[in-house]
């Protein structure tokens, strides 16, 4: 057994060093040379060169043209993550779309399909079957272009038991106790499932490459993503806080008004009924499934000034803002849209205040539909936070838009796959 | 420098081994012998014996009478934590009492003073001066009895910046931006400050001795402590989750009803206005500062059956329970007390549902006045949790009474001091 152990130790050591070397290239602010990697990792230049050759052979890294650095000897050859080689695949089923996005190690999107739909009370087999066909198309297409999918993450809007691979419940889909992975029919591709808001929050931290270094985002933030449902994630010190089972962040079902309307979850007056996408559209006089662009158009480009915001929350429905708008549609619809967004902002502010008071994280990143709606939501959200957050006088509360763009859970899911590749690059050599 | 380094390494090694040996005794299910400690720690018997002699000399450990174990050689001498030697001191200012409690390494309370009072909008210098005199009395008295205070923790009902030693705000005391430690006037005693609910939650985990092994409590729980204000703590894996600054758990200011009464924090409809001690007393027709015993007496000993609970929350005020009570006072007061407690239970259930939905921890431990009120609160709390917690169908939600007894923050604070002693016993040898 001694020799086996020694061999296995040797093997483990090589794995660890491969990871060290790969990280040194991926996390370097500028493309490093082999000598630079040796300096960063503390490994010998010979070891580094062997390992880098393996990582290049596995197409995780590639070399840029040599540049003379003005010193004697061979010119330095800068190393960078390899593009269009190993890919992470993000998949998502949400209430109003399904999608797939393949991202390479440089952070570039190399394939994407987003299909609008209406998946309320849908059939999991049918919806996941369709998503699986899209994923298979992407797998075939990227394979034909010489790329390899390392794995996939499936984002779902509900309570996900990632270990068991079971979606326990997604109220807005009407799904419960579903094992989604087999229904995708993706033979040979490892797929894990996760809550969509958690993956979207990770997208804010950036991808594995140097472009992904998330310098602009604080290490701790609450991520709140608005769609038909409202999900959230708690990030503290760049790590997800997951509670006991990762079922936290259900901010969409926080009590805003116990006399409010009945929610999809069965309770009354949840945030979702004021600030969910369908509730907002309905209150603005639009069809529940109207695209966000319709609401944005109703609101008009010049957003209301903050001067007429921040009044008594209770009075808002009775007292819509009378700001003059340029643009389309009847004055009634415009006023209804303004009032709906103000009411949503107040409700969102109330639920976010509870969130901040309970977990003590002071930056709120708003994703999903809230990214585009933030200019109209901000006055009420900030006013309610200032009123209700106990720590408000002592900390800088910041509300900002998510920067990861549309369908951020697709991006976060693809990044997670690529992070796993980088954490164990030996599997690819 | 090499010899100094070696000496310092040697020193550090001894410190580490002292801690290992001390822990082996404190955490053993049965008093271990020196041989047992050697087996647990992997240290040699000679090293263990030297270190144990030092810990006995420092009066952190003591020997029990030798017991023959039926084997050859000297009979084994069991080792236990030393009582009435090194003490931790818990201090607390709350809205309706101040107190001090000294606890020894066996978990025994060796001195205690709890003074009822009314500290709304009080003068910090005056209140902390009084608490300091009590602490000084205890320090003198225990010193005269041959004991030593290792330090103190001061529990405060508000936002505490422990690093800076500043209480930023305690709405119910009317204190803000206070540095409390100098106002205690405790020369020579190291004092740290902390939020009272955090210390009370730690008390649930038990003290440093073997008696404290918290086998009965789950590793993760939400601790919610009711008094005039309502504090909370999040414990995950036996560790406090503190967010960015330890200002989390402000469950007393979670929105229960936006149309509710104005709160001490300035906002409307906070939990505290329905389930805080004064709010409860007022709703029951008692004076705001009536002792909890008066409310309990009004409620009567045989608590209402759960059969008439769990109805429509909105109907409760109009429809107080008509259960017949034995006992004192007018039927009106009884009915008012029943209705007040039912309303408090609904409000508490609502805020706890938000808490569970946001952080995903499934055991709720109720402390402070809720410990005694739990039989009356439970039906509504459990009914609202079942309705509002999204994960309720998939997990065992448990609501239980705190077990650390009255003024738990005093106990938790004293335990924290003793844990610090055990983490660095070398300072005492």
Short mmCIF file of N, CA, C and O in Angstrom, two decimals, chain A residues 24 60 71 102 105 138 165 176 229 259 264 272 292 302 329 349 362 395 420:
data_model
loop_
_atom_site.label_atom_id
_atom_site.label_comp_id
_atom_site.label_asym_id
_atom_site.label_seq_id
_atom_site.Cartn_x
_atom_site.Cartn_y
_atom_site.Cartn_z
N UNK A 24 -3.39 31.00 -11.20
CA UNK A 24 -2.43 32.09 -11.34
C UNK A 24 -2.62 32.79 -12.67
O UNK A 24 -2.47 34.01 -12.77
N UNK A 60 -7.23 24.58 -21.80
CA UNK A 60 -7.74 25.49 -20.77
C UNK A 60 -7.00 26.83 -20.86
O UNK A 60 -7.54 27.87 -20.51
N UNK A 71 14.66 42.63 -21.85
CA UNK A 71 15.75 41.98 -21.13
C UNK A 71 16.38 40.91 -22.01
O UNK A 71 15.82 40.56 -23.06
N UNK A 102 -24.26 29.33 -23.21
CA UNK A 102 -22.95 28.68 -23.08
C UNK A 102 -21.88 29.76 -23.05
O UNK A 102 -21.87 30.66 -23.90
N UNK A 105 -14.20 30.09 -21.24
CA UNK A 105 -13.32 30.44 -20.12
C UNK A 105 -12.87 31.91 -20.15
O UNK A 105 -12.34 32.41 -19.15
N UNK A 138 -27.45 23.12 -28.63
CA UNK A 138 -26.24 23.88 -28.30
C UNK A 138 -25.05 22.95 -28.15
O UNK A 138 -23.95 23.24 -28.61
N UNK A 165 -31.27 16.74 -5.82
CA UNK A 165 -31.63 16.98 -7.22
C UNK A 165 -33.13 17.13 -7.42
O UNK A 165 -33.67 16.81 -8.48
N UNK A 176 -44.25 20.88 -8.11
CA UNK A 176 -43.75 20.46 -6.81
C UNK A 176 -43.22 19.04 -6.89
O UNK A 176 -43.69 18.23 -7.70
N UNK A 229 -42.25 35.90 -9.94
CA UNK A 229 -41.91 35.75 -8.53
C UNK A 229 -40.70 36.62 -8.21
O UNK A 229 -40.10 37.22 -9.11
N UNK A 259 -53.56 42.78 4.93
CA UNK A 259 -54.87 42.93 4.29
C UNK A 259 -54.75 42.88 2.77
O UNK A 259 -55.72 43.12 2.06
N UNK A 264 -49.86 33.50 -4.68
CA UNK A 264 -49.75 32.15 -5.25
C UNK A 264 -49.35 31.12 -4.19
O UNK A 264 -49.62 29.93 -4.34
N UNK A 272 -44.72 39.79 -3.50
CA UNK A 272 -44.97 39.41 -4.89
C UNK A 272 -46.27 39.99 -5.45
O UNK A 272 -46.37 40.27 -6.64
N UNK A 292 -42.14 43.56 -20.21
CA UNK A 292 -41.69 44.68 -19.40
C UNK A 292 -41.60 45.96 -20.22
O UNK A 292 -41.90 47.06 -19.73
N UNK A 302 -38.62 60.33 -19.44
CA UNK A 302 -38.18 61.18 -18.33
C UNK A 302 -38.85 60.71 -17.04
O UNK A 302 -40.06 60.85 -16.89
N UNK A 329 -50.27 56.54 -25.20
CA UNK A 329 -51.35 55.98 -24.38
C UNK A 329 -52.19 57.03 -23.65
O UNK A 329 -51.91 58.22 -23.65
N UNK A 349 -39.53 48.42 -0.80
CA UNK A 349 -38.79 49.07 0.29
C UNK A 349 -39.10 48.43 1.63
O UNK A 349 -38.21 48.17 2.44
N UNK A 362 -25.77 45.67 3.80
CA UNK A 362 -26.19 47.05 3.53
C UNK A 362 -26.22 47.47 2.08
O UNK A 362 -26.56 48.60 1.76
N UNK A 395 -25.02 53.49 8.70
CA UNK A 395 -24.33 52.84 7.59
C UNK A 395 -24.78 53.48 6.28
O UNK A 395 -25.80 54.16 6.23
N UNK A 420 -15.97 25.24 -11.34
CA UNK A 420 -15.69 23.85 -10.98
C UNK A 420 -14.58 23.27 -11.87
O UNK A 420 -13.74 22.50 -11.40
#
